JSON list of C-alpha atoms in Angstrom, two decimals:
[
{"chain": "A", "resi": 71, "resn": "UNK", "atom": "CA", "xyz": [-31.31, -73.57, -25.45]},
{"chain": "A", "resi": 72, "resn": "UNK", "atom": "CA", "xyz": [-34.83, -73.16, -26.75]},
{"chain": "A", "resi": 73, "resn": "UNK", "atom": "CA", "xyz": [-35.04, -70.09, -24.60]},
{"chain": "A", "resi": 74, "resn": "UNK", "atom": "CA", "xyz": [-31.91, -68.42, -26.19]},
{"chain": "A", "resi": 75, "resn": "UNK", "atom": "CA", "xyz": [-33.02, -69.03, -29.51]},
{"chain": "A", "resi": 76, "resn": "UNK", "atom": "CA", "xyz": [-36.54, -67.35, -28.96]},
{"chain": "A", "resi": 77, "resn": "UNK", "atom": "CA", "xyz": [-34.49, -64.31, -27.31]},
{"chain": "A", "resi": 78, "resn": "UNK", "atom": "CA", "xyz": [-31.66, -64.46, -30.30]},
{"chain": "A", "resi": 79, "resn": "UNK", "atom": "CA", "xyz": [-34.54, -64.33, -32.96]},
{"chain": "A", "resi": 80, "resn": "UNK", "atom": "CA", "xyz": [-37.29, -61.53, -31.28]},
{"chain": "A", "resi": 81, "resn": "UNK", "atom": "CA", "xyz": [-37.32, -58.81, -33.14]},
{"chain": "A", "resi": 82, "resn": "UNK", "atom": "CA", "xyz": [-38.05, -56.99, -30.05]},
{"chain": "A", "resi": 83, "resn": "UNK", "atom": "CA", "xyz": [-34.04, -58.08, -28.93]},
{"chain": "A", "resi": 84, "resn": "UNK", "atom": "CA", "xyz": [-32.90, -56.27, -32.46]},
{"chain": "A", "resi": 85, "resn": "UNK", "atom": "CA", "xyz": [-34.98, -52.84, -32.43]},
{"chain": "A", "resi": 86, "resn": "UNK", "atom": "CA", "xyz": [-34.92, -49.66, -30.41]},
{"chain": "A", "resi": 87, "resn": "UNK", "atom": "CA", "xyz": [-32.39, -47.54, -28.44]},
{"chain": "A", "resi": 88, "resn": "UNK", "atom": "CA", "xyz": [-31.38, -50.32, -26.02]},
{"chain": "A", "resi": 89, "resn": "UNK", "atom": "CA", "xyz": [-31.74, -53.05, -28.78]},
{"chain": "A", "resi": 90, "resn": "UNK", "atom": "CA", "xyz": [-28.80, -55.35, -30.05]},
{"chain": "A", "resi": 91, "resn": "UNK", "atom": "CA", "xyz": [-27.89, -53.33, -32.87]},
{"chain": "A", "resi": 92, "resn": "UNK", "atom": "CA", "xyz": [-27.81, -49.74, -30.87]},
{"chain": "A", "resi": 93, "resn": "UNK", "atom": "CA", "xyz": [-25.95, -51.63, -27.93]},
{"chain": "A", "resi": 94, "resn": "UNK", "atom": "CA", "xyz": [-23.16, -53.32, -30.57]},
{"chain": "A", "resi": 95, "resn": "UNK", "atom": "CA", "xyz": [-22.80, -49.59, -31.69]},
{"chain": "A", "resi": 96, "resn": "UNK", "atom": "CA", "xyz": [-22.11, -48.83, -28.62]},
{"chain": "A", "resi": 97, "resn": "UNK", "atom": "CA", "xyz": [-20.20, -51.34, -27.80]},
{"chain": "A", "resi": 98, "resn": "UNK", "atom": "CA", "xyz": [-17.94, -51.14, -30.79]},
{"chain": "A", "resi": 99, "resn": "UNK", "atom": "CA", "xyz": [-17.50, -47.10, -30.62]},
{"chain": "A", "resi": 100, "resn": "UNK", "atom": "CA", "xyz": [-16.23, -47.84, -26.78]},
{"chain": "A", "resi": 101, "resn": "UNK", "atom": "CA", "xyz": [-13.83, -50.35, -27.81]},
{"chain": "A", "resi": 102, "resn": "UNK", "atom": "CA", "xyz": [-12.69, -48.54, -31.12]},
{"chain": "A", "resi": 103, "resn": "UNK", "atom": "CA", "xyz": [-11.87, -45.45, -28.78]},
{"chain": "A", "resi": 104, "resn": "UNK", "atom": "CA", "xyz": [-10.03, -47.77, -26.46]},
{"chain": "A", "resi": 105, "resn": "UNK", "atom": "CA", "xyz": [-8.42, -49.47, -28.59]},
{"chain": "A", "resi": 106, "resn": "UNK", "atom": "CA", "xyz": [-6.41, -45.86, -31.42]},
{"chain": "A", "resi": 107, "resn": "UNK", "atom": "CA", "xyz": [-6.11, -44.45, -27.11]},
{"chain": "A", "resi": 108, "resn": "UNK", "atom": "CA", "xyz": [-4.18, -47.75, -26.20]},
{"chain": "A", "resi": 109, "resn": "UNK", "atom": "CA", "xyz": [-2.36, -48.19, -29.59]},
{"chain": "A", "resi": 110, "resn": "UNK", "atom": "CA", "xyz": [-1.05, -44.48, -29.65]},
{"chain": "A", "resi": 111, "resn": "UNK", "atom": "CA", "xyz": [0.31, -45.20, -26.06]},
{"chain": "A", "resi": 112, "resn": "UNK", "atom": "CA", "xyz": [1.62, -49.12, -26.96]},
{"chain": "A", "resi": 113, "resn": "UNK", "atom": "CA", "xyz": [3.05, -49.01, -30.37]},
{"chain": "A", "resi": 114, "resn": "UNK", "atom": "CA", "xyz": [5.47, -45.89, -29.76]},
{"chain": "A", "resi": 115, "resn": "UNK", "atom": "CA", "xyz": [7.14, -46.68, -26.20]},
{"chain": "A", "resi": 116, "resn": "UNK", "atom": "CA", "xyz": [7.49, -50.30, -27.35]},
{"chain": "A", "resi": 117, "resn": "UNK", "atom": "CA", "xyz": [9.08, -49.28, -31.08]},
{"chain": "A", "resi": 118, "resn": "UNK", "atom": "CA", "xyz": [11.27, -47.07, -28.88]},
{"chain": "A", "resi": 119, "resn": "UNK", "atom": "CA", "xyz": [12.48, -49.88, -26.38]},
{"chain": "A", "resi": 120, "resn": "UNK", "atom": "CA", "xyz": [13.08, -52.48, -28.51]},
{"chain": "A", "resi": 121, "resn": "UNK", "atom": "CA", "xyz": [15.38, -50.04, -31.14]},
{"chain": "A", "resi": 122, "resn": "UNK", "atom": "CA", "xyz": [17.28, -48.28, -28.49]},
{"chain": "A", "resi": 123, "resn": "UNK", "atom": "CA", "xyz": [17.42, -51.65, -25.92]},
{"chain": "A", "resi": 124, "resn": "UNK", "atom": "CA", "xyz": [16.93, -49.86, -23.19]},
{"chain": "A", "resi": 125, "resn": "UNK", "atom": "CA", "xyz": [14.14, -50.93, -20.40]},
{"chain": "A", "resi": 126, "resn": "UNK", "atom": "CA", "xyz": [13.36, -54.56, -22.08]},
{"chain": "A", "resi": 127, "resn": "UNK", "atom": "CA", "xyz": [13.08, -56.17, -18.89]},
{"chain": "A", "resi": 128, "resn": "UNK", "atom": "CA", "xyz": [11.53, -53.41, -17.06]},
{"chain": "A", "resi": 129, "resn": "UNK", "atom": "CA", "xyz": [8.37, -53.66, -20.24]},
{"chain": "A", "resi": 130, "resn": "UNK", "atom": "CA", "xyz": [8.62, -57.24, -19.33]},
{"chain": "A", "resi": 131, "resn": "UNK", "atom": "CA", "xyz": [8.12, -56.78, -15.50]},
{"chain": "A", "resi": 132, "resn": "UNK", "atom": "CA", "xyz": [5.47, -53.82, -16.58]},
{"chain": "A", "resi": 133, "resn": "UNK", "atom": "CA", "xyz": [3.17, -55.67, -19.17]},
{"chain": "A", "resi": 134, "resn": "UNK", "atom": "CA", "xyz": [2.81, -58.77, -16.79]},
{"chain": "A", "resi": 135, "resn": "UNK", "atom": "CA", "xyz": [1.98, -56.45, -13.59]},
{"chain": "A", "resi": 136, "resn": "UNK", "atom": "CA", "xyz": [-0.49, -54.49, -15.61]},
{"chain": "A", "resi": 137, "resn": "UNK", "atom": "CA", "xyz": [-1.91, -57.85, -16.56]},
{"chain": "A", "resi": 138, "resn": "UNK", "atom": "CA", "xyz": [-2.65, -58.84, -12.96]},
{"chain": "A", "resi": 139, "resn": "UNK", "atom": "CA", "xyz": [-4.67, -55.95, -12.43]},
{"chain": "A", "resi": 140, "resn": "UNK", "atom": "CA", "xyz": [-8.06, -56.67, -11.24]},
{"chain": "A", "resi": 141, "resn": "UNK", "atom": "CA", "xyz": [-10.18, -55.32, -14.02]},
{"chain": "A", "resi": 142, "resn": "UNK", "atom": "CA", "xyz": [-13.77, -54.65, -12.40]},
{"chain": "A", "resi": 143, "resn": "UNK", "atom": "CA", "xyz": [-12.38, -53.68, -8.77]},
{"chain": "A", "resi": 144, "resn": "UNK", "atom": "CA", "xyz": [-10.17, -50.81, -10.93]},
{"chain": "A", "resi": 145, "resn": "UNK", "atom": "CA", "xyz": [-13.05, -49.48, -13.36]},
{"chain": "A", "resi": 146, "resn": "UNK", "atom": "CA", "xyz": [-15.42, -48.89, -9.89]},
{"chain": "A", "resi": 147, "resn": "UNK", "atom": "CA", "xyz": [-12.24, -46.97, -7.73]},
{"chain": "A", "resi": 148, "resn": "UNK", "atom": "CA", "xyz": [-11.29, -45.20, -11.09]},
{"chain": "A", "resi": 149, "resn": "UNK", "atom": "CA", "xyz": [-15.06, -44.10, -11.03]},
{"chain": "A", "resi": 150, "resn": "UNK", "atom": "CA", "xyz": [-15.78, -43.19, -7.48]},
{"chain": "A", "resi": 151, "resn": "UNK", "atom": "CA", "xyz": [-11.86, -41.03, -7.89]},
{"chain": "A", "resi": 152, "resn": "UNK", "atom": "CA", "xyz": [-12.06, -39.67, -10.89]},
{"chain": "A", "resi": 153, "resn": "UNK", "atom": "CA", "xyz": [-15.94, -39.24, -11.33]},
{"chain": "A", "resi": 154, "resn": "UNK", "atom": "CA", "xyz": [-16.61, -36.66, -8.85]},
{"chain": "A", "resi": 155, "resn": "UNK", "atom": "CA", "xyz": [-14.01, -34.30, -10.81]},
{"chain": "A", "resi": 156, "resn": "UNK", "atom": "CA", "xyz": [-15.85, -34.59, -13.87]},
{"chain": "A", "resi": 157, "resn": "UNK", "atom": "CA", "xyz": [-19.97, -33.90, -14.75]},
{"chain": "A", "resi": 158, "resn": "UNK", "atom": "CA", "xyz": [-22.46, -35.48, -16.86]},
{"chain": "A", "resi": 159, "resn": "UNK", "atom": "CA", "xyz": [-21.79, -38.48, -18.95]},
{"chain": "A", "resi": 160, "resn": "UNK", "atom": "CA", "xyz": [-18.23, -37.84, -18.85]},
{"chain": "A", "resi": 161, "resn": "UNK", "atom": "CA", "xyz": [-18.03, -39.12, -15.04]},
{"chain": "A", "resi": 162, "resn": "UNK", "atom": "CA", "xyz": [-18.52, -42.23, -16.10]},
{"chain": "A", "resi": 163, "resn": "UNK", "atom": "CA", "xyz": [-17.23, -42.51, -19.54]},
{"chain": "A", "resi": 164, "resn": "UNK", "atom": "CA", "xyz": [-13.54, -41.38, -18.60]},
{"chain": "A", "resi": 165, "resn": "UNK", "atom": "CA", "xyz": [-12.83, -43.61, -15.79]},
{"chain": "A", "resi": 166, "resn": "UNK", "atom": "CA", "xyz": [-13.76, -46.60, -17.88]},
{"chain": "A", "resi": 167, "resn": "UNK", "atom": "CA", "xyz": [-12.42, -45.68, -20.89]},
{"chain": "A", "resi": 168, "resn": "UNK", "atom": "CA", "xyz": [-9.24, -45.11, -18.69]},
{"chain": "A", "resi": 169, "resn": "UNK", "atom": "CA", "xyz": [-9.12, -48.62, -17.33]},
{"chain": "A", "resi": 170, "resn": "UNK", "atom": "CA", "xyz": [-9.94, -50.50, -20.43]},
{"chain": "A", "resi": 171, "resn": "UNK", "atom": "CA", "xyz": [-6.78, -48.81, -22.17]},
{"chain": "A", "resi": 172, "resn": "UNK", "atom": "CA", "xyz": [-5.07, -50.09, -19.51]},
{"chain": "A", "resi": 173, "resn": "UNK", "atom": "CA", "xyz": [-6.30, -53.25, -20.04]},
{"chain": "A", "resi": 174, "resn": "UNK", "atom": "CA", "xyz": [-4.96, -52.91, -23.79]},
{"chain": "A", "resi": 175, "resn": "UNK", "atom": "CA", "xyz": [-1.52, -51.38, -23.45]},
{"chain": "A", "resi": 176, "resn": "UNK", "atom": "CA", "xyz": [0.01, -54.22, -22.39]},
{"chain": "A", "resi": 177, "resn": "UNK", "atom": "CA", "xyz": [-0.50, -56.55, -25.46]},
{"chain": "A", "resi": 178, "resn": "UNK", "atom": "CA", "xyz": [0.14, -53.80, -27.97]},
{"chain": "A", "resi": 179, "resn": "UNK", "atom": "CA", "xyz": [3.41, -52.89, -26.16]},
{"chain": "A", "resi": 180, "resn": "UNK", "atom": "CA", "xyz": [4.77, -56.61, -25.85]},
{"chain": "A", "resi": 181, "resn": "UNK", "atom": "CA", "xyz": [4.07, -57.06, -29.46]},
{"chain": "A", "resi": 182, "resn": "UNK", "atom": "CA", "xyz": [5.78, -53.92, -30.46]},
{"chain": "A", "resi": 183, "resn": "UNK", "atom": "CA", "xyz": [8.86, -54.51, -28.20]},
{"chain": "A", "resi": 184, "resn": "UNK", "atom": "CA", "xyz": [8.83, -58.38, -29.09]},
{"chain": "A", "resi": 185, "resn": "UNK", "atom": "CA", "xyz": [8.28, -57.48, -33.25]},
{"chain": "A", "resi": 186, "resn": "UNK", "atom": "CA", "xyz": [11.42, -54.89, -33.27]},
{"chain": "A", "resi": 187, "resn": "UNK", "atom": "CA", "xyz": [13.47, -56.97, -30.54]},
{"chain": "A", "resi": 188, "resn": "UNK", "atom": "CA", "xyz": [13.18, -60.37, -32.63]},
{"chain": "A", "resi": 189, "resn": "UNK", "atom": "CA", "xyz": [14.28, -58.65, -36.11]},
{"chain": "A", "resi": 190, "resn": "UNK", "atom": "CA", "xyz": [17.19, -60.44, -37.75]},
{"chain": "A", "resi": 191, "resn": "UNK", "atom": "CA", "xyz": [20.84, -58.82, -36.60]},
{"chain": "A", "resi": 192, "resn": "UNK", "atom": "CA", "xyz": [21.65, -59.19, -40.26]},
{"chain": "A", "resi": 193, "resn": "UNK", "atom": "CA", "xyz": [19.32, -56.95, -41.30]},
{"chain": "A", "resi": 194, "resn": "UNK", "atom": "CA", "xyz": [20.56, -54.71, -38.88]},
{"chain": "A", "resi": 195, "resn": "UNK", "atom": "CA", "xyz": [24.13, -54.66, -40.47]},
{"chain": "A", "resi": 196, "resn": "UNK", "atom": "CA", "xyz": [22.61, -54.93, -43.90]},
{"chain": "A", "resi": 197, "resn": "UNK", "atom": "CA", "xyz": [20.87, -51.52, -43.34]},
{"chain": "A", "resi": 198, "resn": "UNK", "atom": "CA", "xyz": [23.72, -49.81, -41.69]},
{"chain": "A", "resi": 199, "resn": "UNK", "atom": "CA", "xyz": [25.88, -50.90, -44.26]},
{"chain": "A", "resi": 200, "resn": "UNK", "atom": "CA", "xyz": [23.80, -49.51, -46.40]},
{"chain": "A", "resi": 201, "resn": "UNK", "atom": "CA", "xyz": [24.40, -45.92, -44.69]},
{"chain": "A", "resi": 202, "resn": "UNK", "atom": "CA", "xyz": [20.17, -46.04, -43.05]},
{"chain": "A", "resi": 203, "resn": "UNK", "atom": "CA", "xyz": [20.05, -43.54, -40.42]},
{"chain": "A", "resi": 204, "resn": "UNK", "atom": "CA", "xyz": [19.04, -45.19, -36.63]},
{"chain": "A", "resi": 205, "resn": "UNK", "atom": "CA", "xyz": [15.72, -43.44, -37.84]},
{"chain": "A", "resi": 206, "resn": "UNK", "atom": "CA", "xyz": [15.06, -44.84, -41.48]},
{"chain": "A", "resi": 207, "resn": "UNK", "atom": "CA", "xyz": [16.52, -48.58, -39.80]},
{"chain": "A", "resi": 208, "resn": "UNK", "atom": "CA", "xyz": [13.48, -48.50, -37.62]},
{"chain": "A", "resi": 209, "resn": "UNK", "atom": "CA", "xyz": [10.60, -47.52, -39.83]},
{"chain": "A", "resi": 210, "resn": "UNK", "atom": "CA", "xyz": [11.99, -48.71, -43.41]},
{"chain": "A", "resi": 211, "resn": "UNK", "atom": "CA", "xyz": [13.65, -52.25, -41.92]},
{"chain": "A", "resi": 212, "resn": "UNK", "atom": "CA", "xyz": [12.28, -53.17, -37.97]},
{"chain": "A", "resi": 213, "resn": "UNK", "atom": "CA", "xyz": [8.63, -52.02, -38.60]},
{"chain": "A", "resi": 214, "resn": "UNK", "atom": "CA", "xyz": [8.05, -54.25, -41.59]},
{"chain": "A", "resi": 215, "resn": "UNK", "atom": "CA", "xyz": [10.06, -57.19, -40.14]},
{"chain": "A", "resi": 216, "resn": "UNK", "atom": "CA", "xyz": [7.70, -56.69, -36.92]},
{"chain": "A", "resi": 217, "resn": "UNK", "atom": "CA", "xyz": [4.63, -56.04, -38.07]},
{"chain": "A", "resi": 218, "resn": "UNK", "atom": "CA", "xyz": [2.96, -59.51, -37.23]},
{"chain": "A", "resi": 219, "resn": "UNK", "atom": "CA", "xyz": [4.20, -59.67, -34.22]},
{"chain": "A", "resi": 220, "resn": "UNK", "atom": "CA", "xyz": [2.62, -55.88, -33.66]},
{"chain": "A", "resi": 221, "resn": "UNK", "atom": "CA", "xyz": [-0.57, -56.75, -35.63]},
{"chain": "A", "resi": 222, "resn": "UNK", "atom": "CA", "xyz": [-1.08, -59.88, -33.33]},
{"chain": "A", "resi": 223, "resn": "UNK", "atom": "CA", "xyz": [-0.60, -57.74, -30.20]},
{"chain": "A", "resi": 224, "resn": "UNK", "atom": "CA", "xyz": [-3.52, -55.28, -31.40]},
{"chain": "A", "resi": 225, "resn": "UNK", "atom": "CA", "xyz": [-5.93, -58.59, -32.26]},
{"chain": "A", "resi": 226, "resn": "UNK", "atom": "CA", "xyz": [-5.18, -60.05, -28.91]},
{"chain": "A", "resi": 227, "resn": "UNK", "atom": "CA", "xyz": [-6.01, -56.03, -27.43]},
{"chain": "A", "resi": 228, "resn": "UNK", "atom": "CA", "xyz": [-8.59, -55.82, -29.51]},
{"chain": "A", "resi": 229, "resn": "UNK", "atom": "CA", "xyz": [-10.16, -59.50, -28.44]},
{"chain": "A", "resi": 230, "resn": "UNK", "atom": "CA", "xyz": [-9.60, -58.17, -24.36]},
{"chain": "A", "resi": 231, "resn": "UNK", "atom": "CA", "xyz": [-10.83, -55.09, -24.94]},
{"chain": "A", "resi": 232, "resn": "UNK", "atom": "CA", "xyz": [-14.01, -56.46, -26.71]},
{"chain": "A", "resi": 233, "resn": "UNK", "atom": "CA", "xyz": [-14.79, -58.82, -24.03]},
{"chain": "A", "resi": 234, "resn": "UNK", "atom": "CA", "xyz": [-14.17, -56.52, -21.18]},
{"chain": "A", "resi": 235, "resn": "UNK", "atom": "CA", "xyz": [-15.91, -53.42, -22.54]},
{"chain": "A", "resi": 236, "resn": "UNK", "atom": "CA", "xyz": [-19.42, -55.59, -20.86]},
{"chain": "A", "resi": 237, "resn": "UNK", "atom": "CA", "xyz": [-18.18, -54.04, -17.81]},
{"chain": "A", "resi": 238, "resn": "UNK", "atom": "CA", "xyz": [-18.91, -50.48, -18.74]},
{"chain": "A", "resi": 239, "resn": "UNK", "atom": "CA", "xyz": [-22.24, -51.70, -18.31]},
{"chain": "A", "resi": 240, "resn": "UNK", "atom": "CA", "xyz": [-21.84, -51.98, -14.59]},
{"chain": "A", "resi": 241, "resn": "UNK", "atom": "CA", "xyz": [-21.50, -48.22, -14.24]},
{"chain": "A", "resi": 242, "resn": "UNK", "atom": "CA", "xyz": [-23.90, -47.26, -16.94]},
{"chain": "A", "resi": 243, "resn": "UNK", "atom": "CA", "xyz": [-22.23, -46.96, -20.22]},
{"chain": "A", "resi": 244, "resn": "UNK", "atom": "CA", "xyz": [-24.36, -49.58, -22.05]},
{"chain": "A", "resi": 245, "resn": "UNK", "atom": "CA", "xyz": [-23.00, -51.50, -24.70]},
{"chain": "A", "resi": 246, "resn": "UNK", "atom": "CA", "xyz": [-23.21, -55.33, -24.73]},
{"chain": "A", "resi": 247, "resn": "UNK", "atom": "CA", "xyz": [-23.14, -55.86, -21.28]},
{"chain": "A", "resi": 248, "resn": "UNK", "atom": "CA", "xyz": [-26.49, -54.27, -20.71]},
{"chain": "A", "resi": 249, "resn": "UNK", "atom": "CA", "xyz": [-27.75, -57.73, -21.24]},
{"chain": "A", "resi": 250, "resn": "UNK", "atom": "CA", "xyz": [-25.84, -59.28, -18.83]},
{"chain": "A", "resi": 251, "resn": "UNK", "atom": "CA", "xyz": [-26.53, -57.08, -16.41]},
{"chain": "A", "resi": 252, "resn": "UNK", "atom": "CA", "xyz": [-30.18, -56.50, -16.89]},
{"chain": "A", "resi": 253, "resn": "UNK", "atom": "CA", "xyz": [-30.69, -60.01, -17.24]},
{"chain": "A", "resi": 254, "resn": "UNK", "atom": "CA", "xyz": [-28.92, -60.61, -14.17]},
{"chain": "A", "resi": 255, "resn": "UNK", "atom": "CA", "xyz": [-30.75, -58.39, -12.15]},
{"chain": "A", "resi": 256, "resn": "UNK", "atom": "CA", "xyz": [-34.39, -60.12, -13.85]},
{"chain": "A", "resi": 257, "resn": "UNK", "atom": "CA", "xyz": [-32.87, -63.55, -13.95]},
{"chain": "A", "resi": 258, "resn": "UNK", "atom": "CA", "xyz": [-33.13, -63.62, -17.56]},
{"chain": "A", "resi": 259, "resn": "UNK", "atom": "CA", "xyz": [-31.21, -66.39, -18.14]},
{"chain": "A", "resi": 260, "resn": "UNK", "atom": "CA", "xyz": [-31.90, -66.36, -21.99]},
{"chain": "A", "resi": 261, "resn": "UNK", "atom": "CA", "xyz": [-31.01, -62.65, -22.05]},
{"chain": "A", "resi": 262, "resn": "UNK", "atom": "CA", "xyz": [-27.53, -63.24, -20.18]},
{"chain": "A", "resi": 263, "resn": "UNK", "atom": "CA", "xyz": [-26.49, -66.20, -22.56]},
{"chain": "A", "resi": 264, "resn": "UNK", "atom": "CA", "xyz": [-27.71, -64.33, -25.59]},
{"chain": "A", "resi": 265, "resn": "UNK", "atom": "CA", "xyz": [-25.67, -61.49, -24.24]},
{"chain": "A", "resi": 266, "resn": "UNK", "atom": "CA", "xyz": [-22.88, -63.56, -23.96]},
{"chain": "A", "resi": 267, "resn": "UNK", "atom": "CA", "xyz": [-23.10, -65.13, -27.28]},
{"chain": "A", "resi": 268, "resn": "UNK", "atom": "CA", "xyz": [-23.65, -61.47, -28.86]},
{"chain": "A", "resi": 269, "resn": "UNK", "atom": "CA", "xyz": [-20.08, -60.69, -27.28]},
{"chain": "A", "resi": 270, "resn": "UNK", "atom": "CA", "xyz": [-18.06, -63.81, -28.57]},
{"chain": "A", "resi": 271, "resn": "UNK", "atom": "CA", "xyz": [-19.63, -63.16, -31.95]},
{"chain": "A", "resi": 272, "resn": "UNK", "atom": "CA", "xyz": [-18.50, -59.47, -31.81]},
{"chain": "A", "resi": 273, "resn": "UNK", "atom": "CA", "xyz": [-14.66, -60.75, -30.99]},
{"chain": "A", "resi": 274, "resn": "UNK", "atom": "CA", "xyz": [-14.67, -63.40, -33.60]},
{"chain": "A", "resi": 275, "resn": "UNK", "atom": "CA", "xyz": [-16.12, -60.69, -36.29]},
{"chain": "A", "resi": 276, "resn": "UNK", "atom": "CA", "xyz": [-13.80, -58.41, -35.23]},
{"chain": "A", "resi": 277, "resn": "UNK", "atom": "CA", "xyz": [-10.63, -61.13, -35.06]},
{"chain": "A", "resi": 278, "resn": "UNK", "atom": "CA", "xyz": [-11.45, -62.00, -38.52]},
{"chain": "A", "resi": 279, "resn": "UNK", "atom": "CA", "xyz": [-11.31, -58.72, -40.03]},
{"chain": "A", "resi": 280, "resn": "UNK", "atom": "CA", "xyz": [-7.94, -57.81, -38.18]},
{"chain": "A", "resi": 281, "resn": "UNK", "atom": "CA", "xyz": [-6.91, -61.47, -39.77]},
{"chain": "A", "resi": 282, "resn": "UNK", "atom": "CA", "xyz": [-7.86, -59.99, -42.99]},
{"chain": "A", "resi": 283, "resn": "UNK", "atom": "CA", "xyz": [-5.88, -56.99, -42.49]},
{"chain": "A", "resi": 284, "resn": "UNK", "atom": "CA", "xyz": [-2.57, -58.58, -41.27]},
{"chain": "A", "resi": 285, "resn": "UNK", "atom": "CA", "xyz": [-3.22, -61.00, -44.32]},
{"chain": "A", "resi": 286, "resn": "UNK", "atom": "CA", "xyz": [-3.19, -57.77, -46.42]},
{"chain": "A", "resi": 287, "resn": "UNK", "atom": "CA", "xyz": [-0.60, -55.85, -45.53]},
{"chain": "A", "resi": 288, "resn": "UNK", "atom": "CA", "xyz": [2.18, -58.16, -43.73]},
{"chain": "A", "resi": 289, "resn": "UNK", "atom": "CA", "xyz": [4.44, -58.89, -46.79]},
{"chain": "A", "resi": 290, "resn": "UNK", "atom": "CA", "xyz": [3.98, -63.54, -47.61]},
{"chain": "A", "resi": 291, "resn": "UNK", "atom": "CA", "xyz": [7.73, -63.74, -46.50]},
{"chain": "A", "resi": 292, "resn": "UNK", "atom": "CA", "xyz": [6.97, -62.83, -43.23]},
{"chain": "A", "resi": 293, "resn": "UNK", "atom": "CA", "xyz": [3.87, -64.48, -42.57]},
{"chain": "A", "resi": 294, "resn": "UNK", "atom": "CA", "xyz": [3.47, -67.21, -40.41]},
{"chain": "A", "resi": 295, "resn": "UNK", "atom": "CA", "xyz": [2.33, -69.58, -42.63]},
{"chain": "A", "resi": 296, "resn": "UNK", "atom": "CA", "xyz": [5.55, -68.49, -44.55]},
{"chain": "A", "resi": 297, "resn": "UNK", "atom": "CA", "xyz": [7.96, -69.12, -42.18]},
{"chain": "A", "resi": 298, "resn": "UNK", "atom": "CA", "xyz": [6.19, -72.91, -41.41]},
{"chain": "A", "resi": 299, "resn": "UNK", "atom": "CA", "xyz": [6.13, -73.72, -45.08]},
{"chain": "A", "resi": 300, "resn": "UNK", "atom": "CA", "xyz": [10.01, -72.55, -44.94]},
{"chain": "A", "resi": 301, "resn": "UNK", "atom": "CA", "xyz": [10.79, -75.57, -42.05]}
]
């Protein structure tokens, strides 16, 4: 413990190109990239399934296989593949930005599908007795009834995604898993539990501020603590 609290406060850990600040940067500009990649694939395909009700299961069946997927073994195949095909930085950068959106899909999409497939069937007839298109159902009467559900799919993305991104280290993409790795290879002990603590900080910093979000823009009536107070 004493150890990780010298590394933790040395300025040395802070400053320069390969210091804490420049590798949470990183680290965050990875994940932020993964993360608008994942949601434009997630939040569209699972708006469409659960308003047309086609394919539930078969997201169902999807989401949990993509789960299974064995994170590490896929980023070094997609890299040894794809790599070759590509030059400079972008060899390595693609392949793991690849995988880590595949990491991320799967939340956002079972929160979309789950957000628009739970919504009330009295809304439903409500808005089509109010003559809504299928079109302005979905975005002016599903989307707002599902967004926590949605918004809690991107935190628990965004909290994957955040963790996992230390394995871009492994093929040379830095961020916060240069630590871990480094200090695995030196048996830096200090260095790979500071590393580590660096990370959950990141995800709780990062949670927080997507709680803050969801607090702002999910109407009261359809927050959680809502529908509790309601029972």
């Amino acid at each position: 413990m004493i150890g990780l609290w010298h590394w933790l406060t040395s300025p040395a850990t802070w400053s320069g190109s390969e210091g804490a600040w420049a590798l949470i940067g990183q680290h965050l500009g990875y994940s932020g990239v993964v993360m608008g990649l994942a949601a434009l694939i997630g939040i569209p395909l699972g708006l469409w399934v659960g308003h047309s009700g086609r394919g539930g299961s078969a997201v169902v069946n999807l989401v949990n296989g993509m789960r299974a997927l064995p994170t590490l073994g896929l980023l070094y195949a997609a890299v040894l593949v794809i790599g070759p095909q590509l030059s400079g930085s972008a060899a390595f950068q693609v392949p793991a930005i690849g995988v880590l959106v595949i990491l991320a899909v799967p939340p956002i999409l079972a929160g979309t599908y789950s957000g628009i497939d739970a919504v009330p069937p009295d809304a439903h007839d409500a808005a089509t007795g109010m003559g809504m298109t299928g079109w302005q159902r979905l975005w002016r009467v599903e989307v707002p009834c599902a967004l926590p559900l949605i918004l809690s799919g991107l935190r628990s993305a965004a909290l994957q995604v955040i963790a996992t991104a230390t394995l871009a280290a492994y093929v040379g993409l830095g961020g916060l898993g240069y630590f871990l790795q480094l200090g695995q290879g030196a048996r830096d002990y200090p260095m790979m539990a500071g590393g580590s603590v660096l990370v959950a900080c990141l995800a709780l910093v990062v949670d927080l501020v997507l709680a803050g979000v969801q607090k702002l823009v999910v109407s009261p009536g359809l927050s959680p603590e809502s529908e509790s107070s309601d029972r």
